[in-house]
Amino acid sequence: MQKNIYTDLAMEARELNPALKGIEEEKEESQGLTVSRIRVTTQVAAEKLGKAMGQYITLDAPELVDRPLDLFESVSKSLAKELELLLKDLALDATVLVVGLGNRAITSDSLGPRVVEQVYVTRHVTEYLPNALSRPIRSVCAVAPGVLGVTGIETMEIVQGVVERLHPDLILAVDALASRRAARISTTVQMTDTGIQPGSGVGNTRKGLNQATFGVPVLAIGVPMVVYATTISQDTISLIADETGLHQDEEKLRNLAEKVIEEHLGSMIVTPKDVDQIAIDMSRVLADGINMALFGADYDEVRMLVS
C-alpha cells in the first residue's frame, strides 16, 4: 500500500495491491450499482492489505451523490440481500445485538448512533408480548455506547457488559469509515464478517469488536464519511503525473506534499460540507437494509408493530 494512503475499504486496499495472492474476488453490476465481493484467504494477504481474513462485500453506487430516491431504495434492497447471505445460518428466532459506534455529537461520526435509532428493536416484544406476533421473529436489541472521550469507558467494555447480560447470537456493528477517495464518501457501503475497529477511520483505533473478543459472530457495516487530507494530496499528485507523464518527480512531490501537510495542517480529516444530509440519508439506507435482512418475510408486520 502506498505510503500514508489509509482506507477502511478492502476494495480500495485491493486496488493498491492488484497482484497480491491469497485473495478471491468477484464483481457484478446492475442499474447503477456495483457489488464487489472480496475474500481474504491467507494471513500473508491479510497483513499486506491491513485487513483481517474473511469476507468483504462492497456496494458502490456513484450516483448516490445526486440523492435519487429510487437508488436509495435499490441500495437498501441490495444491502438486505447481501446481509441475508451472511445471516443464512442464523436462526429465525435468534437474538441480534445492533451496536451503533461513533459520536452522535459529531456529524461525520454519527452514522452508527443514527442507524441504531432507526433499527426495529423487538426484544421487548418477543419477551413480554409474544402473542402480538403471528409467529416467532428475531429478537433485536440495540445500543449506541458512545465514545471513550465522552463516557470514559472503552466501547468494547460497554458492549462486553451487554453481551454478558443478553447472550446474543450475533452482533451487528455499524460505524463511519474512511476512504482513500473523496468520491466514495456517501456512495459506498461495506459489509464484512471480520468485525470492526472502533475509531480506525479517524486514526484513533480502540479495542476490536470481533468474534475473538465476544465469542459470537460479529458482522460490520460501514459507509465512508471522511478522507485524510494527505490521501487527497497523494491522489492529486498521482493524477497530475498521469496527465503530464512526469512520473520521475512523483515520489519527490509526494514526500513534499506530505511534509507540508504535516507541518502546517497536521493529521487533518476532511468531510463534505453537506455531511449532515449525508448522515441522514445513509443512516436511513442502512437501517432499511438491516431491518429487511433481519426480519425478511415478517418485515411489514414488524414495521407496523413497532411504528
XYZ file of N, CA and C in Angstrom, residues 10 15 32 35 41 59 84 90 96-97 110 119 132 136 149 164 188 191 200-201 210 213 264 268 276 287 289 301 304:
87
model
N -11.770 -2.638 2.016
C -10.951 -3.720 1.473
C -10.824 -3.594 -0.039
N -7.190 -2.470 -4.627
C -6.793 -1.648 -5.768
C -5.332 -1.219 -5.676
N -26.702 0.941 -12.126
C -26.027 1.970 -11.352
C -25.420 1.508 -10.048
N -21.586 -4.458 -7.133
C -21.360 -5.264 -5.935
C -20.031 -5.989 -6.092
N -7.975 -14.853 2.031
C -7.879 -16.261 2.413
C -6.569 -16.648 3.087
N -20.849 -2.343 -1.781
C -21.848 -1.813 -2.701
C -21.389 -0.419 -3.107
N -28.487 -10.888 4.126
C -29.199 -12.148 4.331
C -28.297 -13.349 4.062
N -28.204 -18.095 10.665
C -28.773 -17.546 11.898
C -30.241 -17.944 12.018
N -30.262 -10.747 18.191
C -29.257 -9.950 17.476
C -29.054 -8.632 18.214
N -27.807 -8.308 18.506
C -27.466 -7.032 19.121
C -26.873 -6.110 18.072
N -21.512 10.233 13.274
C -22.803 9.926 13.901
C -23.580 8.818 13.199
N -33.342 1.257 13.656
C -33.472 -0.192 13.578
C -34.692 -0.621 14.387
N -48.357 -11.095 20.373
C -48.663 -9.997 19.451
C -48.209 -10.314 18.038
N -42.841 -16.683 15.653
C -41.603 -16.190 16.267
C -40.773 -15.369 15.277
N -13.955 9.325 24.873
C -13.774 10.704 25.304
C -15.003 11.308 25.952
N -22.616 -10.059 27.904
C -22.655 -10.984 29.037
C -24.042 -11.052 29.659
N -20.737 4.522 -1.056
C -20.220 3.169 -0.905
C -20.627 2.599 0.447
N -19.706 -4.274 3.910
C -20.084 -5.266 4.912
C -18.944 -6.257 5.063
N -11.049 3.500 13.942
C -9.987 3.324 12.948
C -10.089 4.352 11.835
N -11.298 4.777 11.498
C -11.489 5.718 10.404
C -10.921 7.092 10.669
N -14.971 -8.122 17.608
C -14.924 -9.258 16.702
C -15.261 -10.537 17.462
N -13.176 -11.486 20.468
C -13.416 -10.702 21.674
C -14.648 -11.167 22.427
N 1.931 22.027 8.528
C 1.005 23.161 8.575
C -0.436 22.775 8.912
N -5.070 16.169 9.319
C -6.392 16.718 9.003
C -7.266 15.675 8.315
N -24.165 16.661 6.945
C -25.362 16.472 7.768
C -26.451 15.738 6.992
N -30.345 1.446 7.773
C -31.377 0.935 8.679
C -32.433 0.147 7.907
N -32.052 -1.461 5.063
C -31.461 -2.721 4.641
C -31.334 -3.708 5.790
N -44.984 -6.768 9.050
C -45.671 -6.969 10.328
C -44.901 -6.308 11.464
N -45.183 -2.427 11.314
C -46.463 -1.930 11.850
C -46.499 -2.034 13.370
